[in-house]
Short mmCIF file of C-alpha atoms in Angstrom, two decimals:
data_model
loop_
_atom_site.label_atom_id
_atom_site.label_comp_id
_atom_site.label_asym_id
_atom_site.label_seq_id
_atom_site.Cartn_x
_atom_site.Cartn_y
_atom_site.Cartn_z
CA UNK A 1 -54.12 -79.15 59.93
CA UNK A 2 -50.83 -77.55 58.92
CA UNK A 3 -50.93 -74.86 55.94
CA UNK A 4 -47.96 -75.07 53.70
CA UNK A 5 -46.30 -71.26 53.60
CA UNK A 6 -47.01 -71.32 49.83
CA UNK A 7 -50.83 -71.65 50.41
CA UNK A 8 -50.86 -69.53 52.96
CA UNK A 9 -49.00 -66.75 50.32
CA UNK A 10 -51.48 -67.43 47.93
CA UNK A 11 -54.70 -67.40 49.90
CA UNK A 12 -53.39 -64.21 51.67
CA UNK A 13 -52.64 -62.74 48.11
CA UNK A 14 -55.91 -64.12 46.58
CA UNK A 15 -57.51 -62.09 49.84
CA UNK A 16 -55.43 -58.83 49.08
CA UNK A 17 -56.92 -58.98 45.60
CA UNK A 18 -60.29 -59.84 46.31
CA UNK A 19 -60.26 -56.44 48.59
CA UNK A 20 -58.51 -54.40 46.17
CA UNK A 21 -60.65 -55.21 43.40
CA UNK A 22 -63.82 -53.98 45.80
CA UNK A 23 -62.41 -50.99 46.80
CA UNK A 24 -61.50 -50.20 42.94
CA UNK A 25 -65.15 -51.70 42.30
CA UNK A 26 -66.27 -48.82 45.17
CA UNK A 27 -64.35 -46.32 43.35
CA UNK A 28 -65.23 -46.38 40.17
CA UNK A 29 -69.37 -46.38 41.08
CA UNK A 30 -68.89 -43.00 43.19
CA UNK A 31 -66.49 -41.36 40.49
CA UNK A 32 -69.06 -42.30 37.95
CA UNK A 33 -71.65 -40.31 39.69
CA UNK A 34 -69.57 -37.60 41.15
CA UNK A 35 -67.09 -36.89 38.80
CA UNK A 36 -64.09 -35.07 39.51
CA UNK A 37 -65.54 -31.20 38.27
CA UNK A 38 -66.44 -28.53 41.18
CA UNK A 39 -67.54 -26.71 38.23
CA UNK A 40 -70.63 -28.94 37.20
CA UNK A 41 -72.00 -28.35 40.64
CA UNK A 42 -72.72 -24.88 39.47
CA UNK A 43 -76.37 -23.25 38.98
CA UNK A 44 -74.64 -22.16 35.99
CA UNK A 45 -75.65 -25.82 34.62
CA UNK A 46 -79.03 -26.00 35.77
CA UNK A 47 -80.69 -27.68 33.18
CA UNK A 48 -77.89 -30.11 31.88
CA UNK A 49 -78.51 -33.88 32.33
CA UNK A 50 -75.79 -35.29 34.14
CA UNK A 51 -74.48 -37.41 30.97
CA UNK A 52 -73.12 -34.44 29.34
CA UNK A 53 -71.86 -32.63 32.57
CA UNK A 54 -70.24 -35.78 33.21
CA UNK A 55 -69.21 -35.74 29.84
CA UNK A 56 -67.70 -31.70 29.91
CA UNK A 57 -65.98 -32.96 32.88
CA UNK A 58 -63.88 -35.94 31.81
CA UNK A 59 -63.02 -34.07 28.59
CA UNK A 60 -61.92 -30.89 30.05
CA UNK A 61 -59.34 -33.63 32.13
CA UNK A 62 -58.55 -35.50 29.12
CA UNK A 63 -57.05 -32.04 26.91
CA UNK A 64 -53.40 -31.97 26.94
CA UNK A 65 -51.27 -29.17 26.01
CA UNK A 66 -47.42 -28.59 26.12
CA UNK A 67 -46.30 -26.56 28.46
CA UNK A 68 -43.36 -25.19 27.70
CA UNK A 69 -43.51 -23.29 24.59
CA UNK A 70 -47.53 -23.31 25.71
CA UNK A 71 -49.71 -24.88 22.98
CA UNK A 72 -52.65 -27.12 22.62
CA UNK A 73 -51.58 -30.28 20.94
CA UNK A 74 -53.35 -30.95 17.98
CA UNK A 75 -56.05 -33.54 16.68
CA UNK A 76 -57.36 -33.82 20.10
CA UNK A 77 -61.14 -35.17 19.74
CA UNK A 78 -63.44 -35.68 22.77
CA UNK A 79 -67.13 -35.33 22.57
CA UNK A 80 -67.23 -31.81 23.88
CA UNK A 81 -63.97 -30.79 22.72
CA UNK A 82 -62.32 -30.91 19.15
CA UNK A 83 -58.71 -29.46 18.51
CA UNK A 84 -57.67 -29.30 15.26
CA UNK A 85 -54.65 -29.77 12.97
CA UNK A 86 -52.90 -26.54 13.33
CA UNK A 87 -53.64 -26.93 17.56
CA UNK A 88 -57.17 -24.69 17.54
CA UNK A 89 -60.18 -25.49 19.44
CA UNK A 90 -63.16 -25.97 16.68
CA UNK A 91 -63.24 -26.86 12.97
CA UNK A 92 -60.44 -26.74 10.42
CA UNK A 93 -59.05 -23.71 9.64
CA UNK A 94 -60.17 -22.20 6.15
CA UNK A 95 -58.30 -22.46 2.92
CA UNK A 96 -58.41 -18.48 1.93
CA UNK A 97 -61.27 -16.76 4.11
CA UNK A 98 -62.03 -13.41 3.31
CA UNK A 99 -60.84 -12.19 6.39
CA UNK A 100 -59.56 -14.23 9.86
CA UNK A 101 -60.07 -13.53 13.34
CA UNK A 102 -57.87 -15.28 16.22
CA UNK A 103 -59.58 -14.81 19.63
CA UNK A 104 -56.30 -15.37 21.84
CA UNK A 105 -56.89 -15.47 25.68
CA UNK A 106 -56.59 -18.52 28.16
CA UNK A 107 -59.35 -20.70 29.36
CA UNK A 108 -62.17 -18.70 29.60
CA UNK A 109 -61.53 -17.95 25.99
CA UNK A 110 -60.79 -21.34 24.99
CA UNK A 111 -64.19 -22.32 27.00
CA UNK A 112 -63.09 -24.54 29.61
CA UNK A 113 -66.45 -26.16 30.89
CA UNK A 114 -68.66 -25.46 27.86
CA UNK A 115 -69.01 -27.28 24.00
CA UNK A 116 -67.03 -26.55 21.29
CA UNK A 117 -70.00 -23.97 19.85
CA UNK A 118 -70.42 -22.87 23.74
CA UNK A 119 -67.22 -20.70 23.52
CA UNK A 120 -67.27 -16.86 23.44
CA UNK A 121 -64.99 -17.05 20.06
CA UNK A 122 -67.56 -20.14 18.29
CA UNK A 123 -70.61 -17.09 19.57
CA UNK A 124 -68.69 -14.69 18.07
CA UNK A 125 -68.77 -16.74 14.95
CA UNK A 126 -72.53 -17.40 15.40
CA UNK A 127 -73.05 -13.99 15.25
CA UNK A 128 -70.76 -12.75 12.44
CA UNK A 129 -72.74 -15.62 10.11
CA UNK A 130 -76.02 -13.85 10.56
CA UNK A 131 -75.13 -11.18 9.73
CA UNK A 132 -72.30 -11.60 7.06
CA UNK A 133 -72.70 -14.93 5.90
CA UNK A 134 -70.94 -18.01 6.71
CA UNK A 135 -67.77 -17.73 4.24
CA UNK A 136 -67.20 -14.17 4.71
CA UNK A 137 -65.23 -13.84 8.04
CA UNK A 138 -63.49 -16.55 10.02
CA UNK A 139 -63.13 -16.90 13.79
CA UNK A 140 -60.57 -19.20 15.33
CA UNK A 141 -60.32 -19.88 19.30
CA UNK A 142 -56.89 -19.77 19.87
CA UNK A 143 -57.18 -20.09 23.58
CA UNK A 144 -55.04 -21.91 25.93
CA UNK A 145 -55.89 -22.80 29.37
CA UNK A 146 -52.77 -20.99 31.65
CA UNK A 147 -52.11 -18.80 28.59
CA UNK A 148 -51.60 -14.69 30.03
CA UNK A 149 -49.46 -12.15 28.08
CA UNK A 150 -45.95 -13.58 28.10
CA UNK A 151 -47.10 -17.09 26.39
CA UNK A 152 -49.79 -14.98 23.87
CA UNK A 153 -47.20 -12.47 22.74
CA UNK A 154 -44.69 -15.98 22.26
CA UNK A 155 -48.25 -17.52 20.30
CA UNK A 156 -48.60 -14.87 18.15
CA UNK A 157 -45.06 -14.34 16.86
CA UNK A 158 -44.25 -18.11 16.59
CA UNK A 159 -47.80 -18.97 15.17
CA UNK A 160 -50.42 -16.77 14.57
CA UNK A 161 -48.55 -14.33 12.09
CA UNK A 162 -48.02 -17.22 9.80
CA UNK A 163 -51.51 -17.76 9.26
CA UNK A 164 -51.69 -13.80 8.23
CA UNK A 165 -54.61 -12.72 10.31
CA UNK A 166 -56.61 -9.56 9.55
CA UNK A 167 -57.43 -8.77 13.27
CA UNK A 168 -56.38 -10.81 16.74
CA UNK A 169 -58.92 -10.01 19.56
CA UNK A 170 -56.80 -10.52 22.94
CA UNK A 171 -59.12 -11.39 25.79
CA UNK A 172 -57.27 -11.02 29.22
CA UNK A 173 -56.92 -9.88 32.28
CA UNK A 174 -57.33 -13.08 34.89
CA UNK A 175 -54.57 -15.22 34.18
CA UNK A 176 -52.21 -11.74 34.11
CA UNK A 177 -53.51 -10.69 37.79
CA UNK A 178 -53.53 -14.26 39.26
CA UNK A 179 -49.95 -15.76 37.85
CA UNK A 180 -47.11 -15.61 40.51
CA UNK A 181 -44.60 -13.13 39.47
CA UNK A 182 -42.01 -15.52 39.94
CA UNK A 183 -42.89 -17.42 36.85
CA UNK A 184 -43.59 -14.29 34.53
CA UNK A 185 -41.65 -14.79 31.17
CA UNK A 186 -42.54 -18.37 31.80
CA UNK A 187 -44.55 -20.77 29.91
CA UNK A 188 -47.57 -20.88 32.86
CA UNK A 189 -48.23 -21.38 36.60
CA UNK A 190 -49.31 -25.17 36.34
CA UNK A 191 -50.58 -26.21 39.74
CA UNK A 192 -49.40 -29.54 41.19
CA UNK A 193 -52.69 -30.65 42.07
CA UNK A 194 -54.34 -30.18 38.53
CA UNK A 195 -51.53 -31.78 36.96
CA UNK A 196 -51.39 -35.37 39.41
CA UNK A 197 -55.25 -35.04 38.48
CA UNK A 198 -54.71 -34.71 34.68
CA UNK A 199 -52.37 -37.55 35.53
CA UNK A 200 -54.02 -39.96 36.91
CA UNK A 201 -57.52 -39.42 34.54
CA UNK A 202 -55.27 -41.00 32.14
CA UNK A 203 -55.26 -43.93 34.19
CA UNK A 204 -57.83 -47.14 34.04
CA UNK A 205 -58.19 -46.61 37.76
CA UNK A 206 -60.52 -45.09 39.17
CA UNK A 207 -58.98 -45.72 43.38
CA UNK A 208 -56.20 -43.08 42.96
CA UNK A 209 -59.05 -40.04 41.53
CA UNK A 210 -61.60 -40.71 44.32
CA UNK A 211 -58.57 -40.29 46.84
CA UNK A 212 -57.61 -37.38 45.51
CA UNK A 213 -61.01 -35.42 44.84
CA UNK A 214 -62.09 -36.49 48.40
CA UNK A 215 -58.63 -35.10 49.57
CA UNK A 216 -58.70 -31.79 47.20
CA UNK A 217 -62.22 -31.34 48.42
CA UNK A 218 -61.78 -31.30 51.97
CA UNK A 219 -58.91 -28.83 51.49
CA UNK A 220 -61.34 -26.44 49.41
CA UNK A 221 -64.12 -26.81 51.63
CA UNK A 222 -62.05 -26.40 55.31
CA UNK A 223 -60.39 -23.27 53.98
CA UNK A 224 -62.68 -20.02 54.14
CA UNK A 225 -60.61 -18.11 51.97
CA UNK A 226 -57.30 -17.86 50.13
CA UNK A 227 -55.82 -14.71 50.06
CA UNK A 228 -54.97 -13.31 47.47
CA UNK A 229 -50.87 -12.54 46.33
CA UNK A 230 -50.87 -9.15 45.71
CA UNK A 231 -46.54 -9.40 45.55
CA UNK A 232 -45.21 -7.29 42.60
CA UNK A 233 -48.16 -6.02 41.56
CA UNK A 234 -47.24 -3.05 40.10
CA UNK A 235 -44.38 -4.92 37.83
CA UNK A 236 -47.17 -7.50 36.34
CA UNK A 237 -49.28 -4.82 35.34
CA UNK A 238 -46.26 -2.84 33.68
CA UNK A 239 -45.67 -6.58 32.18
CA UNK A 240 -48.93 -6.81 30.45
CA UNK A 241 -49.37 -3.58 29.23
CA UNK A 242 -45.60 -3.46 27.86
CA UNK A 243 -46.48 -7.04 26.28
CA UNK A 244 -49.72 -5.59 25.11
CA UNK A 245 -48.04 -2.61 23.55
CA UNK A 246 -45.62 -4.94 21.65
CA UNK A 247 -48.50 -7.24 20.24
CA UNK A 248 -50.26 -3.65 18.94
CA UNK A 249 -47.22 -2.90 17.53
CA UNK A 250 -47.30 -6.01 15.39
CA UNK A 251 -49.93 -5.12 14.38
CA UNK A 252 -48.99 -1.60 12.96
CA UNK A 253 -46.40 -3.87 11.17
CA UNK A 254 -47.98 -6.69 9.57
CA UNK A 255 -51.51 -4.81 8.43
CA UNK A 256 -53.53 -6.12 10.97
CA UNK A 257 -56.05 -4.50 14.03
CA UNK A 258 -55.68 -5.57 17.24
CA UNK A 259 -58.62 -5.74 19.75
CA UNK A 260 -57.03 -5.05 23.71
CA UNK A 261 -59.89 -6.45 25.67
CA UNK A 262 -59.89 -6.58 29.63
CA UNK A 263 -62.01 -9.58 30.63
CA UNK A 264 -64.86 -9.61 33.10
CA UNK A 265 -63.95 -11.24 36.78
CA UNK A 266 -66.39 -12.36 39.42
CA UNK A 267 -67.20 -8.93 41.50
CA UNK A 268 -66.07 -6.70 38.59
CA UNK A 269 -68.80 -3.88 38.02
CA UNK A 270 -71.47 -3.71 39.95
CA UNK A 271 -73.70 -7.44 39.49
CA UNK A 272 -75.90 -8.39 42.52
CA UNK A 273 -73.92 -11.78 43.41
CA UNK A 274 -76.19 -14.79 43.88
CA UNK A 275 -75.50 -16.47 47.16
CA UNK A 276 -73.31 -19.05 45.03
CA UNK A 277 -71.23 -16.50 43.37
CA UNK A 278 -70.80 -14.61 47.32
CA UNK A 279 -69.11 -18.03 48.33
CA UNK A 280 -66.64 -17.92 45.29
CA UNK A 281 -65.81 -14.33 46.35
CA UNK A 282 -65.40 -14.66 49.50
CA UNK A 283 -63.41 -18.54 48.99
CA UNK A 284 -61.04 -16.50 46.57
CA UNK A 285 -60.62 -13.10 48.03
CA UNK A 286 -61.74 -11.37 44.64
CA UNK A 287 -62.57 -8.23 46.54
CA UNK A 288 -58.88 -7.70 47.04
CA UNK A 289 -57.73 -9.53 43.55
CA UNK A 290 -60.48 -6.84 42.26
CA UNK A 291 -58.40 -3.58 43.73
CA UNK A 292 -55.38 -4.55 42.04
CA UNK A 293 -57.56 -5.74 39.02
CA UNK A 294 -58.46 -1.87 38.67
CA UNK A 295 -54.59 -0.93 37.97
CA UNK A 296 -55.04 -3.24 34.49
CA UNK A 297 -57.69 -0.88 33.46
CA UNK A 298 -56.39 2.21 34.43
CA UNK A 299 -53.33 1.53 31.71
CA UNK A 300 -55.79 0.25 28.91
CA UNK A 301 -56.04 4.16 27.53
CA UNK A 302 -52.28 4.08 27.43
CA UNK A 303 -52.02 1.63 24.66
CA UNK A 304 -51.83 3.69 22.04
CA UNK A 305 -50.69 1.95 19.48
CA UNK A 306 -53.97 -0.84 19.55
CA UNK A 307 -56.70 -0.72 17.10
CA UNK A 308 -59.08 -0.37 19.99
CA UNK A 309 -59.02 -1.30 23.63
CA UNK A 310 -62.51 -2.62 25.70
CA UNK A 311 -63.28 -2.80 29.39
CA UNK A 312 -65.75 -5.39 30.17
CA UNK A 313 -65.81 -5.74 33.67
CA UNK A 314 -69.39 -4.81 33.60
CA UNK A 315 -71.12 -6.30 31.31
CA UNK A 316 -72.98 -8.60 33.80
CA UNK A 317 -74.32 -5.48 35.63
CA UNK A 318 -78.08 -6.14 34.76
CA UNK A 319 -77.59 -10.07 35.54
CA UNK A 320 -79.42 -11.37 38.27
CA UNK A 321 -78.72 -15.22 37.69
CA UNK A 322 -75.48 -16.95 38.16
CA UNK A 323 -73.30 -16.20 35.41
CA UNK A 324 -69.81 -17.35 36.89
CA UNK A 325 -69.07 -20.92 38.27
CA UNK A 326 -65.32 -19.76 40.11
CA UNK A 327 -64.00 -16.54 40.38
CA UNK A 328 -63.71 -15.58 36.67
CA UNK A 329 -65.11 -18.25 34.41
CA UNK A 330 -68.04 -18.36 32.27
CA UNK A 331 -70.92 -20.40 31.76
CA UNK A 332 -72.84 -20.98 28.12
CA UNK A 333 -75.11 -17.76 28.77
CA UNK A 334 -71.89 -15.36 30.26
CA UNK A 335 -70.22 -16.31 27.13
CA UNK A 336 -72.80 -15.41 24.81
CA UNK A 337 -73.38 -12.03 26.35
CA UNK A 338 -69.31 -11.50 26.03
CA UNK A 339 -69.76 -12.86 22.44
CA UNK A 340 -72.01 -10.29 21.59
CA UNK A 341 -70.86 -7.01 23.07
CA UNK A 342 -67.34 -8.12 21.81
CA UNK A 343 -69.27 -8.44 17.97
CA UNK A 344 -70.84 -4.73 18.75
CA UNK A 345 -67.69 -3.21 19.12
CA UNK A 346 -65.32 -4.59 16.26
CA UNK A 347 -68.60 -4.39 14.07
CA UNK A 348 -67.73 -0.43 12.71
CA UNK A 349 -63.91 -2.20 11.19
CA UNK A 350 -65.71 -5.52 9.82
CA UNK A 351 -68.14 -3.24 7.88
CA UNK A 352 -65.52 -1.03 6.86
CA UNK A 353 -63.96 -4.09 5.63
CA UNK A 354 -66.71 -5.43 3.77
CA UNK A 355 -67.80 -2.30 2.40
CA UNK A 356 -64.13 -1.94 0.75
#
């Protein structure tokens, strides 16, 4: 029996459909149960049902910023992640607080892979209620993930200063050492992979995302290590601690203390590395990142014009467990433990403050 070309067409298109549809059918069972996160593979959530890692994961992909000025956009809300009016991670801001904190940094400040009261400046909060009430002092996470020096100084000038803070606590260090050069006075280093991922999240289909995760994954898991770019060096450091300078000097100008804080990187200090944490160091070179990481804190007693300057590269010294889940950022725990060292050395000025 003869087939008409049109029947033929539409059973071959019918067949094309039927096999898309299962493959898409495929796809979106194994990225339900393997969602696209290396981080939620981490000891570092232990004890987390899969719902809400699951959960961390497809918000973290679902947060959109603009890139260029750098800022969160604002009324984002996701189950694990709120941004507010005024682009903030958290809670409206206050109407007249008795004195305002902005914890400025990049993702490990803004708390990429943790809740909104998981951060290091929502701990920081935590803490500063105990012990001063809850109306007394505000914190506000003003971190961006891809923020470093050159996009925090642009922040605070353009932003921050109208909200007339009383202290800004800049938490740095691993976006400064790890940004090409090439892009410095830039508005970030966005990686093409993370943004066709970001991309296609946004998507109802799931095909594309298991694609790419399988493909991503096979690249991170056939490479041993990726060295790390030590080019211009010496000219990124002078960058951040010139930037740095400038930011302290706003703050000699407009009344308010300023908190120089060099953040705490995977083989910083002397922590015993759990086997996980030895394949992240070894995977990302830190050992040599870690050398050049030392020139940052050799210039933090040079900036002379901050209210005070901290080196926290550590503060994990007497932590056996795994604290990091890559090669710099922080689980719940790690970010309490920043949290709280961060509270005992800014506590002398709140008191002072108080007290007056």
């Amino acid at each position: 029996v003869q087939v008409s070309y049109k029947k033929q067409f539409l059973f071959g298109f019918i067949l094309v459909m039927v096999i898309l549809s299962s493959i898409e059918i495929s796809a979106r069972v194994f990225d339900y149960y393997n969602p696209n996160c290396r981080f939620i593979e981490s000891d570092v959530y232990e004890g987390l049902s899969f719902d809400i890692k699951r959960q961390l994961c497809d918000d973290h992909y679902q947060l959109t910023w603009n890139n260029d000025p750098l800022y969160l956009i604002p009324n984002q809300h996701y189950p694990t992640i709120n941004v507010n009016s005024d682009g903030f991670r958290g809670n409206e801001l206050q109407e007249e607080p008795n004195y305002r904190i902005f914890v400025i940094g990049g993702s490990t400040t803004f708390g990429v892979g943790t809740m909104d009261n998981e951060s290091i400046p929502s701990f920081l909060q935590q803490i500063i209620n105990k012990n001063f009430g809850n109306d007394e002092i505000e914190v506000i996470n003003a971190g961006i993930p891809k923020a470093y020096s050159y996009t925090e100084n642009y922040l605070i000038k353009n932003k921050i200063l109208d909200f007339e803070p009383d202290m800004l606590i800049i938490y740095d260090g691993s976006n400064d050492v790890g940004t090409n050069y090439k892009n410095f006075g830039k508005s970030g280093d966005p990686v093409l992979s993370d943004i066709i991922i970001r991309e296609m999240y946004r998507l109802d289909i799931s095909t594309p995302k298991v694609l790419l995760k399988l493909y991503f994954n096979y690249k991170h898991d056939n490479i041993e290590t990726i060295p790390f770019n030590s080019e211009n060096i010496e000219k990124k450091v002078t960058f951040w601690r010139d930037t740095s300078e400038s930011i302290c000097n706003l703050g000699e100008t407009y009344d308010f203390k300023t908190i120089v804080i060099l953040q705490p990187l995977l083989g910083t200090g002397n922590k015993i590395l759990t086997d996980e944490e030895e394949g992240y160091a070894i995977h990302y070179d830190v050992k040599t990142r870690n050398k050049f990481y030392e020139l940052y804190a050799n210039e933090l007693t040079t900036l002379e014009s901050c209210s005070k300057t901290i080196d926290l590269r550590d503060i994990f010294d007497q932590n056996l467990e795994t604290i990091y889940y890559d090669a710099g950022h922080l689980g719940k725990e790690g970010n309490k433990i920043v949290a709280q060292q961060i509270y005992d050395e800014i506590l002398p000025i709140l008191t002072k403050h108080i007290q007056n």
